[in-house]
Short mmCIF file of C-alpha atoms and ligand atoms in Angstrom, two decimals:
data_model
loop_
_atom_site.label_atom_id
_atom_site.label_comp_id
_atom_site.label_asym_id
_atom_site.label_seq_id
_atom_site.Cartn_x
_atom_site.Cartn_y
_atom_site.Cartn_z
CA MET K 15 71.61 54.43 -26.48
CA SER K 16 73.77 53.58 -23.48
CA GLU K 17 75.76 50.37 -22.97
CA GLY K 18 73.89 49.23 -19.89
CA SER K 19 71.47 51.19 -17.79
CA LEU K 20 72.72 53.35 -14.94
CA ASP K 21 69.29 53.52 -13.36
CA ALA K 22 67.90 51.09 -10.80
CA PRO K 23 66.31 48.05 -12.46
CA THR K 24 62.55 47.96 -12.58
CA ARG K 25 60.12 45.24 -13.57
CA HIS K 26 56.92 45.61 -15.53
CA PRO K 27 53.69 44.14 -14.18
CA LEU K 28 52.88 40.86 -15.91
CA LYS K 29 49.89 41.47 -18.18
CA TRP K 30 48.76 37.87 -17.92
CA ARG K 31 45.06 38.73 -18.23
CA ASP K 32 45.59 40.27 -21.72
CA GLU K 33 45.05 38.07 -24.77
CA ASP K 34 48.30 39.40 -26.21
CA PHE K 35 50.26 37.81 -23.39
CA TYR K 36 49.50 34.42 -25.00
CA ASN K 37 49.87 35.46 -28.65
CA GLU K 38 52.23 32.80 -30.00
CA ASP K 39 53.59 34.89 -32.89
CA LYS K 40 54.36 37.79 -30.58
CA ILE K 41 55.99 35.51 -28.02
CA PHE K 42 58.23 33.95 -30.66
CA ALA K 43 59.11 37.39 -32.06
CA GLU K 44 60.09 38.52 -28.57
CA LEU K 45 62.05 35.32 -27.93
CA GLU K 46 63.96 35.88 -31.15
CA ARG K 47 64.68 39.52 -30.27
CA VAL K 48 65.90 38.66 -26.77
CA PHE K 49 67.87 35.59 -27.86
CA ASP K 50 69.63 37.73 -30.43
CA LEU K 51 70.61 40.29 -27.79
CA CYS K 52 71.84 37.52 -25.48
CA HIS K 53 73.82 35.92 -28.32
CA GLY K 54 75.60 39.25 -28.81
CA CYS K 55 76.24 39.64 -25.10
CA ARG K 56 76.79 36.17 -23.61
CA ARG K 57 77.45 37.47 -20.09
CA CYS K 58 75.16 34.79 -18.66
CA PHE K 59 76.96 31.84 -20.26
CA ASN K 60 77.63 30.10 -16.92
CA LEU K 61 74.54 30.91 -14.83
CA CYS K 62 72.34 27.94 -15.64
CA ASP K 63 71.60 25.52 -18.47
CA SER K 64 69.31 27.83 -20.49
CA PHE K 65 72.05 30.08 -21.80
CA PRO K 66 74.51 27.32 -22.80
CA ARG K 67 71.63 25.64 -24.66
CA LEU K 68 70.85 28.88 -26.46
CA PHE K 69 74.44 29.59 -27.40
CA ASP K 70 75.01 26.00 -28.58
CA LEU K 71 71.88 26.21 -30.74
CA VAL K 72 73.11 29.46 -32.28
CA ASP K 73 76.68 28.24 -32.79
CA GLU K 74 75.51 25.00 -34.38
CA SER K 75 72.92 26.65 -36.64
CA PRO K 76 73.62 27.02 -40.37
CA THR K 77 73.91 30.81 -40.16
CA GLY K 78 75.68 30.98 -36.79
CA GLU K 79 73.00 33.51 -35.80
CA VAL K 80 69.65 33.29 -34.01
CA ASP K 81 67.80 33.37 -37.36
CA GLY K 82 69.33 29.96 -38.09
CA VAL K 83 67.80 28.33 -35.01
CA ALA K 84 64.58 26.37 -35.56
CA LYS K 85 61.70 27.94 -33.62
CA ALA K 86 60.80 24.54 -32.14
CA ASP K 87 64.24 24.49 -30.48
CA TYR K 88 63.42 27.67 -28.56
CA TRP K 89 61.54 25.44 -26.12
CA LYS K 90 64.81 23.76 -25.14
CA VAL K 91 65.92 27.11 -23.73
CA VAL K 92 62.58 27.83 -22.07
CA ASP K 93 62.37 24.37 -20.47
CA ALA K 94 65.81 24.67 -18.87
CA CYS K 95 65.00 27.91 -17.05
CA THR K 96 64.30 27.48 -13.33
CA LEU K 97 63.03 31.08 -13.01
CA CYS K 98 65.80 31.74 -10.51
CA ASP K 99 65.90 35.42 -11.61
CA LEU K 100 69.69 35.57 -11.40
CA CYS K 101 70.23 36.78 -14.96
CA PHE K 102 67.81 39.65 -14.40
CA MET K 103 69.04 40.56 -10.93
CA THR K 104 72.77 40.05 -11.13
CA LYS K 105 74.03 40.15 -14.70
CA CYS K 106 71.87 41.90 -17.22
CA PRO K 107 72.62 45.58 -17.95
CA TYR K 108 69.71 45.75 -20.40
CA VAL K 109 66.80 45.34 -18.00
CA PRO K 110 64.20 48.14 -17.79
CA PRO K 111 64.55 51.12 -17.79
CA HIS K 112 67.20 50.39 -20.48
CA GLU K 113 65.56 50.78 -23.87
CA TRP K 114 66.25 47.15 -24.77
CA ASP K 115 63.73 46.33 -22.06
CA LEU K 116 65.01 42.84 -21.46
CA ASP K 117 63.55 40.59 -18.76
CA PHE K 118 64.72 37.10 -19.62
CA PRO K 119 63.03 35.22 -16.72
CA HIS K 120 59.68 36.86 -17.24
CA LEU K 121 59.85 36.10 -20.96
CA MET K 122 60.47 32.45 -20.07
CA LEU K 123 57.49 32.69 -17.73
CA ARG K 124 55.32 34.11 -20.51
CA ALA K 125 56.34 31.25 -22.79
CA ARG K 126 55.45 28.78 -20.01
CA ALA K 127 52.09 30.51 -19.59
CA LEU K 128 51.44 29.90 -23.28
CA GLN K 129 52.33 26.22 -22.85
CA PHE K 130 50.03 26.03 -19.85
CA LYS K 131 47.16 27.63 -21.77
CA GLN K 132 47.71 25.18 -24.61
CA GLY K 133 47.60 22.28 -22.13
CA LYS K 134 51.19 21.32 -22.91
CA THR K 135 52.64 21.37 -19.40
CA ASN K 136 53.59 18.12 -17.72
CA LYS K 137 50.42 16.75 -16.12
CA LYS K 138 52.35 14.22 -14.03
CA GLN K 139 54.27 17.09 -12.45
CA ASP K 140 51.05 18.99 -11.94
CA LYS K 141 49.88 16.47 -9.33
CA LEU K 142 53.19 16.57 -7.53
CA THR K 143 53.11 20.33 -7.05
CA LYS K 144 49.71 20.51 -5.35
CA MET K 145 51.30 21.20 -1.98
CA ASP K 146 48.09 21.65 -0.01
CA SER K 147 46.65 18.34 -1.22
CA ASN K 148 49.82 16.26 -0.93
CA GLY K 149 51.10 17.91 2.26
CA PRO K 150 48.32 16.94 4.71
CA LEU K 151 48.28 13.39 3.31
CA GLY K 152 52.06 13.17 3.50
CA VAL K 153 51.99 14.25 7.15
CA LYS K 154 49.14 11.89 8.04
CA PHE K 155 50.90 8.92 6.48
CA SER K 156 54.45 10.20 6.97
CA GLY K 157 55.88 6.78 7.86
CA LEU K 158 54.67 5.24 4.64
CA ALA K 159 55.31 8.33 2.49
CA ASN K 160 58.87 8.73 3.74
CA TRP K 161 59.60 5.04 3.31
CA ALA K 162 58.30 5.14 -0.26
CA SER K 163 60.21 8.28 -1.22
CA ARG K 164 63.63 7.15 0.09
CA ARG K 165 66.20 6.97 -2.67
CA GLU K 166 67.25 3.54 -1.42
CA ASN K 167 63.76 2.24 -2.14
CA GLY K 168 64.35 1.27 -5.76
CA LEU K 169 60.93 -0.23 -6.39
CA THR K 170 58.77 2.68 -5.20
CA ARG K 171 61.12 5.26 -6.68
CA SER K 172 61.02 3.54 -10.07
CA ILE K 173 57.24 3.60 -9.89
CA MET K 174 57.32 7.31 -8.97
CA GLU K 175 59.61 7.95 -11.90
CA MET K 176 57.11 6.33 -14.23
CA THR K 177 53.98 7.87 -12.74
CA HIS K 178 55.22 11.33 -11.69
CA ASP K 179 58.39 11.89 -13.75
CA VAL K 180 60.44 12.27 -10.56
CA HIS K 181 64.01 11.10 -11.14
CA LYS K 182 64.63 8.04 -9.00
CA ASP K 183 67.95 9.38 -7.70
CA ALA K 184 66.71 12.83 -6.67
CA GLU K 185 66.60 13.44 -2.93
CA LEU K 186 63.04 14.34 -1.92
CA PRO K 187 62.09 16.17 1.25
CA THR K 188 60.50 13.96 3.87
CA PHE K 189 57.17 14.75 5.50
CA ALA K 190 56.97 15.83 9.13
CA LYS K 191 55.09 13.75 11.69
CA LYS K 192 53.08 16.80 12.70
CA LYS K 193 52.14 19.96 10.83
CA CYS K 194 53.98 23.09 11.89
CA SER K 195 50.76 24.93 12.76
CA ASP K 196 49.76 22.06 15.10
CA ARG K 197 53.17 22.00 16.71
CA ALA K 198 53.09 25.74 17.26
CA LYS K 199 49.79 25.40 19.15
CA ALA K 200 51.03 22.46 21.22
CA GLU K 201 54.43 23.96 22.05
CA PRO K 202 54.01 27.42 23.60
CA ILE K 203 57.12 29.52 23.89
CA GLU K 204 58.39 31.96 26.47
CA VAL K 205 59.29 35.43 25.26
CA ASN K 206 62.44 37.11 26.58
CA ALA K 207 61.12 40.35 28.06
CA SER K 208 64.62 41.69 28.69
CA ALA K 209 65.73 41.55 25.02
CA PRO K 210 66.46 44.95 23.43
CA ALA K 211 63.77 44.46 20.75
CA HIS K 212 61.05 43.51 23.24
CA GLY K 213 57.97 45.69 22.80
CA LYS K 214 59.39 47.33 19.67
CA ARG K 215 58.24 44.89 16.99
CA LYS K 216 55.25 42.72 16.18
CA ALA K 217 55.72 39.81 13.82
CA VAL K 218 53.97 36.77 12.38
CA ILE K 219 55.78 33.97 10.58
CA TYR K 220 54.37 32.67 7.28
CA ALA K 221 55.30 29.00 7.58
CA SER K 222 55.36 28.19 3.82
CA CYS K 223 54.28 24.76 2.62
CA PHE K 224 57.78 23.45 3.19
CA GLY K 225 57.69 24.55 6.82
CA GLU K 226 54.12 23.41 7.35
CA TYR K 227 54.45 19.89 5.95
CA ASN K 228 58.12 19.03 5.49
CA ASP K 229 60.43 20.77 7.93
CA PRO K 230 58.57 22.57 10.75
CA ASP K 231 61.87 22.89 12.63
CA ILE K 232 62.94 25.74 10.35
CA VAL K 233 59.84 27.69 11.35
CA MET K 234 59.93 26.68 15.02
CA ASP K 235 63.60 27.69 15.23
CA THR K 236 62.78 31.04 13.62
CA ARG K 237 60.05 31.52 16.22
CA ALA K 238 62.51 30.58 18.98
CA VAL K 239 65.09 33.12 17.76
CA LEU K 240 62.44 35.84 17.64
CA ALA K 241 61.17 34.90 21.13
CA LYS K 242 64.73 35.04 22.47
CA ASN K 243 64.82 38.53 21.03
CA GLY K 244 61.63 39.59 22.70
CA ILE K 245 59.18 39.07 19.84
CA ALA K 246 56.17 36.80 20.28
CA ALA K 247 55.59 35.65 16.72
CA GLU K 248 52.49 33.69 15.80
CA ILE K 249 52.93 31.09 13.04
CA VAL K 250 50.41 31.30 10.21
CA TYR K 251 49.88 29.13 7.17
CA PRO K 252 46.87 30.07 5.03
CA GLU K 253 48.12 28.07 2.01
CA CYS K 254 51.08 27.58 -0.34
CA CYS K 255 52.33 30.69 -2.13
CA GLY K 256 52.02 29.17 -5.61
CA MET K 257 55.67 29.06 -6.65
CA PRO K 258 55.21 25.60 -8.26
CA GLN K 259 52.25 26.93 -10.23
CA LEU K 260 54.36 29.91 -11.31
CA GLU K 261 57.02 27.51 -12.57
CA GLN K 262 54.33 25.88 -14.68
CA GLY K 263 52.98 29.15 -16.05
CA ASP K 264 49.63 28.76 -14.29
CA MET K 265 49.19 32.47 -13.71
CA ALA K 266 45.55 32.40 -12.57
CA SER K 267 46.31 29.96 -9.74
CA VAL K 268 49.18 32.09 -8.51
CA ALA K 269 47.01 35.20 -8.64
CA ASN K 270 44.28 33.45 -6.62
CA LYS K 271 46.76 32.40 -3.99
CA ALA K 272 48.23 35.89 -3.81
CA LYS K 273 44.81 37.46 -3.31
CA THR K 274 43.67 34.88 -0.74
CA ILE K 275 46.81 34.93 1.38
CA ALA K 276 47.10 38.72 1.25
CA LYS K 277 43.48 39.01 2.40
CA THR K 278 44.06 36.55 5.24
CA LEU K 279 47.15 38.40 6.42
CA LYS K 280 45.61 41.86 5.97
CA PRO K 281 44.50 42.23 9.63
CA TYR K 282 48.09 41.64 10.74
CA VAL K 283 49.56 43.98 8.14
CA ASP K 284 47.01 46.69 9.01
CA ASP K 285 47.90 46.26 12.66
CA GLY K 286 51.60 46.90 12.00
CA PHE K 287 52.88 43.32 12.13
CA ASP K 288 55.96 42.38 10.13
CA ILE K 289 55.53 39.21 8.06
CA VAL K 290 58.61 37.03 8.41
CA VAL K 291 59.23 34.28 5.87
CA PRO K 292 61.87 31.62 6.51
CA VAL K 293 62.07 30.27 2.93
CA ALA K 294 63.67 32.55 0.34
CA SER K 295 61.44 31.52 -2.60
CA CYS K 296 58.28 32.26 -0.65
CA ALA K 297 59.64 35.61 0.51
CA LEU K 298 60.42 36.44 -3.11
CA MET K 299 56.85 35.58 -4.09
CA LEU K 300 55.28 37.76 -1.39
CA LYS K 301 57.64 40.67 -1.89
CA PHE K 302 58.17 40.82 -5.65
CA GLU K 303 56.32 38.31 -7.84
CA TRP K 304 52.80 38.76 -6.46
CA PRO K 305 52.78 42.56 -6.84
CA LEU K 306 53.71 42.11 -10.51
CA ILE K 307 50.94 39.56 -10.98
CA GLU K 308 48.25 41.45 -9.02
CA PRO K 309 49.49 45.06 -9.28
CA ASP K 310 46.11 46.61 -8.44
CA ASP K 311 45.39 44.58 -5.31
CA GLU K 312 45.98 46.82 -2.31
CA ASN K 313 46.30 43.87 0.10
CA VAL K 314 49.02 42.30 -2.05
CA LYS K 315 50.88 45.61 -2.20
CA ALA K 316 50.68 46.18 1.54
CA LEU K 317 51.79 42.61 2.27
CA SER K 318 54.74 43.02 -0.06
CA THR K 319 56.07 46.01 1.90
CA ALA K 320 55.50 44.30 5.27
CA THR K 321 57.39 41.13 4.30
CA TYR K 322 60.91 40.24 5.40
CA ASP K 323 63.04 37.25 4.61
CA ALA K 324 63.88 35.63 7.98
CA THR K 325 67.64 36.25 7.61
CA GLN K 326 66.96 39.87 6.70
CA TYR K 327 64.67 40.27 9.70
CA VAL K 328 67.12 38.99 12.30
CA VAL K 329 69.91 41.10 10.81
CA ASP K 330 67.56 44.08 10.95
CA ILE K 331 66.93 43.46 14.66
CA ALA K 332 70.69 43.19 15.22
CA GLU K 333 71.27 46.50 13.47
CA LYS K 334 68.38 48.50 14.94
CA GLU K 335 67.79 47.24 18.46
CA GLY K 336 70.63 44.79 18.98
CA LEU K 337 70.31 41.06 19.54
CA ALA K 338 69.83 39.47 22.95
CA ASP K 339 73.10 38.27 24.49
CA GLY K 340 74.04 34.62 24.60
CA LEU K 341 75.33 33.59 21.15
CA LYS K 342 78.07 30.96 21.57
CA PRO K 343 80.52 29.66 18.92
CA LEU K 344 79.58 26.67 16.78
CA SER K 345 82.43 24.29 16.15
CA GLY K 346 83.30 22.70 12.83
CA GLY K 347 82.55 25.68 10.59
CA ILE K 348 79.58 26.64 8.44
CA THR K 349 79.10 26.56 4.69
CA ALA K 350 76.43 29.12 3.84
CA HIS K 351 74.87 29.01 0.40
CA ILE K 352 73.35 32.29 -0.73
CA ALA K 353 70.26 31.09 -2.55
CA CYS K 354 69.26 32.51 -5.95
CA HIS K 355 65.87 33.56 -4.59
CA ALA K 356 67.62 35.34 -1.71
CA ARG K 357 69.83 37.18 -4.21
CA ALA K 358 66.75 37.99 -6.26
CA GLN K 359 65.30 39.79 -3.23
CA ASN K 360 68.02 42.38 -3.71
CA MET K 361 68.75 42.59 0.02
CA GLY K 362 72.46 41.81 0.09
CA ARG K 363 74.06 38.69 1.53
CA LYS K 364 71.88 38.54 4.64
CA ALA K 365 72.78 34.92 5.47
CA GLN K 366 76.43 35.90 5.62
CA GLU K 367 75.72 38.99 7.74
CA LEU K 368 73.57 36.88 10.04
CA LEU K 369 76.13 34.13 10.57
CA LYS K 370 78.86 36.69 11.27
CA LEU K 371 76.94 37.41 14.46
CA ILE K 372 77.94 34.01 15.84
CA PRO K 373 81.29 34.55 17.59
CA GLU K 374 84.49 32.71 16.66
CA THR K 375 82.83 30.66 13.96
CA GLN K 376 84.31 30.15 10.50
CA THR K 377 81.81 30.65 7.66
CA THR K 378 82.43 29.82 4.00
CA VAL K 379 80.02 31.61 1.70
CA ILE K 380 79.03 30.17 -1.67
CA GLU K 381 77.03 32.40 -3.99
CA ARG K 382 76.16 30.29 -7.03
CA CYS K 383 73.15 28.37 -8.23
CA SER K 384 72.86 24.92 -6.62
CA GLY K 385 70.94 23.68 -9.66
CA HIS K 386 67.80 22.69 -7.80
CA GLY K 387 65.17 25.05 -9.13
CA GLY K 388 62.15 23.78 -7.17
CA SER K 389 60.16 20.97 -8.75
CA TRP K 390 62.25 21.40 -11.93
CA GLY K 391 65.33 19.91 -10.26
CA VAL K 392 63.75 16.60 -9.29
CA THR K 393 62.27 15.76 -12.69
CA LYS K 394 63.46 12.81 -14.70
CA GLU K 395 64.45 15.20 -17.47
CA PHE K 396 66.33 17.80 -15.47
CA PHE K 397 67.71 16.22 -12.29
CA GLU K 398 71.12 15.41 -13.80
CA VAL K 399 71.20 18.79 -15.56
CA GLY K 400 70.66 20.42 -12.16
CA MET K 401 73.41 18.34 -10.59
CA LYS K 402 75.73 19.52 -13.35
CA VAL K 403 74.73 23.17 -12.83
CA GLY K 404 75.36 22.77 -9.09
CA GLY K 405 78.79 21.16 -9.66
CA PRO K 406 80.88 24.24 -8.72
CA VAL K 407 78.83 24.68 -5.51
CA PHE K 408 79.37 21.03 -4.53
CA ARG K 409 83.09 21.38 -5.26
CA ASP K 410 83.44 24.47 -3.05
CA ALA K 411 81.31 22.94 -0.29
CA ALA K 412 83.43 19.77 -0.36
CA LYS K 413 86.57 21.87 -0.08
CA ALA K 414 85.17 23.74 2.93
CA ASP K 415 84.12 20.44 4.54
CA SER K 416 82.06 22.22 7.22
CA ALA K 417 80.05 20.68 10.02
CA TYR K 418 77.02 22.76 8.95
CA VAL K 419 75.71 23.35 5.43
CA VAL K 420 72.83 25.80 5.24
CA SER K 421 70.94 27.84 2.66
CA GLU K 422 67.99 30.22 2.75
CA CYS K 423 66.50 27.77 0.24
CA PRO K 424 66.01 24.42 2.00
CA LEU K 425 65.77 22.51 -1.27
CA ALA K 426 69.06 24.01 -2.44
CA ARG K 427 70.57 22.87 0.85
CA ASP K 428 69.42 19.31 0.25
CA GLN K 429 70.77 19.47 -3.29
CA ILE K 430 74.18 20.52 -1.95
CA VAL K 431 74.14 17.67 0.58
CA GLN K 432 73.36 15.27 -2.26
CA GLY K 433 76.15 16.81 -4.34
CA LEU K 434 78.53 16.33 -1.41
CA GLU K 435 77.54 12.67 -1.18
CA ARG K 436 78.71 12.24 -4.75
CA LYS K 437 82.05 13.50 -3.53
CA ASP K 438 82.05 11.03 -0.63
CA LYS K 439 81.33 13.74 1.95
CA LYS K 440 78.52 13.54 4.43
CA VAL K 441 76.96 16.15 6.68
CA GLU K 442 76.49 14.35 9.99
CA GLY K 443 76.25 15.13 13.68
CA PRO K 444 74.41 18.25 14.86
CA GLY K 445 74.47 19.79 11.36
CA LYS K 446 72.67 16.90 9.69
CA ALA K 447 69.11 18.10 10.15
CA LEU K 448 69.75 21.86 10.01
CA ARG K 449 68.96 23.51 6.72
CA HIS K 450 68.53 27.22 7.35
CA PRO K 451 70.97 29.91 8.64
CA VAL K 452 68.46 31.09 11.27
CA GLN K 453 68.53 27.59 12.76
CA LEU K 454 72.23 28.08 13.45
CA ILE K 455 71.44 31.25 15.36
CA ALA K 456 68.99 29.18 17.41
CA ARG K 457 71.68 26.55 18.09
CA ALA K 458 74.25 29.25 18.91
CA TYR K 459 71.79 30.51 21.52
CA GLY K 460 71.54 26.96 22.83
CA LEU K 461 67.83 26.81 21.88
S1 SF4 N 528 66.12 32.97 -14.58
FE1 SF4 N 528 67.84 31.70 -13.87
S2 SF4 N 528 67.56 29.74 -14.90
FE2 SF4 N 528 66.31 31.24 -15.98
S3 SF4 N 528 67.60 31.96 -17.63
FE3 SF4 N 528 67.90 33.37 -15.91
S4 SF4 N 528 69.69 32.56 -14.79
FE4 SF4 N 528 68.94 30.95 -16.15
S1 SF4 N 529 70.17 38.18 -20.08
FE1 SF4 N 529 71.24 40.14 -20.40
S2 SF4 N 529 73.28 39.83 -19.51
FE2 SF4 N 529 72.37 37.79 -19.82
S3 SF4 N 529 73.15 37.14 -21.81
FE3 SF4 N 529 71.12 38.10 -22.10
S4 SF4 N 529 71.60 40.24 -22.60
FE4 SF4 N 529 73.44 39.37 -21.67
S1 SF4 N 530 57.90 28.98 -2.53
FE1 SF4 N 530 57.41 28.49 -0.36
S2 SF4 N 530 55.15 28.28 -0.07
FE2 SF4 N 530 55.71 28.36 -2.25
S3 SF4 N 530 55.89 26.25 -2.86
FE3 SF4 N 530 57.96 26.81 -2.32
S4 SF4 N 530 58.12 26.40 -0.14
FE4 SF4 N 530 55.92 26.33 -0.63
#
């Protein structure tokens, strides 16, 4: 047996249709096996709150070993996992093909799938994560919805805390006045026919639910950057990718979404279009999670290979064809957070590479978990835990004190801005509404 695998990590397909996947005894046996290995290793002690919880449980148990931890307490570890994938991607030497065959996040996911099957997931949260029901309503009544969800609105936020388990102090994304797909139709864009990449690439942008309902500017700015570089990219939004359902262990819903979206995008993929995704979590779903959930679906497989994270795509254009001229410096500096779900895409620090393309502009890179974790980070139970996990990121961002704070994960960006507020720092001026690194490329072009 080797101490750590020297081979490239691989991931097993998730056998969520097998009865065994939900066998409680087998899940607990596997949790015990993996927890014991982690207890002996402890490399991940500072990645999130799951591992500190595990190690505290072990250290405080009568035996000082995993066998002394009550099985019921295993859920404390499972519940604190945001499925960020960092332990698997960045720390663990024992992932497959190593014979210990350890995939901590997917074991947490399996445990969540058991909870979901047993009807033990949080039903209040369930309603909140139905993006394609809440989103259109939120947009239609954006004035009211945004007023009600403001942190300053103590009454409505207290009610939301009671009814939906959303912590009253957690910053929530506002709804846009118009859906991204509607804006894209109403705002045609001119394509730069003299750009080096013109005529060499075909792309569509998958807007994501966040882009469709909450922040269309991220998607519109991505489209503008591509147009400046000679690529006429249509914006598509069939439906949400199912990341919130994945977090809840609702495997069948995620699989349905994967199949439906992959089928909708098939004509583009077959026709040689690249699928560009401006939110890291969604890109991770399309590229890596869906093919493990629907490994035999040819559309899902083809979509996975055609998908690019937006930062990765613009860097790829820069490397292969060269970017169109015209990038100007941005003053005041940039803090760029490398999101966990960008790191989990195993593509390198694309946000950093991208922002280096802006001349004479200082960029501070922070590569740690912000503690948001999707819907997990706004819950009554975990909001303050997430703020604690994100503490080192907030500290480094406060030190950098940049005019722009961006992340490939827009929710992580908002979490950092909230963390900065707790340090009496505000992001104001032109950087206030900009969440994503590609938006800074758009601004550097003067778009
Ligand atoms: S996936 Fe992320 S949150 Fe979950 S245990 Fe690993 S590092 Fe922690
Ligand atoms: S997930 Fe891997 S690296 Fe992390 S503590 Fe467990 S065994 Fe160690
Ligand atoms: S991962 Fe993307 S599409 Fe999925 S819920 Fe999050 S923002 Fe929406």
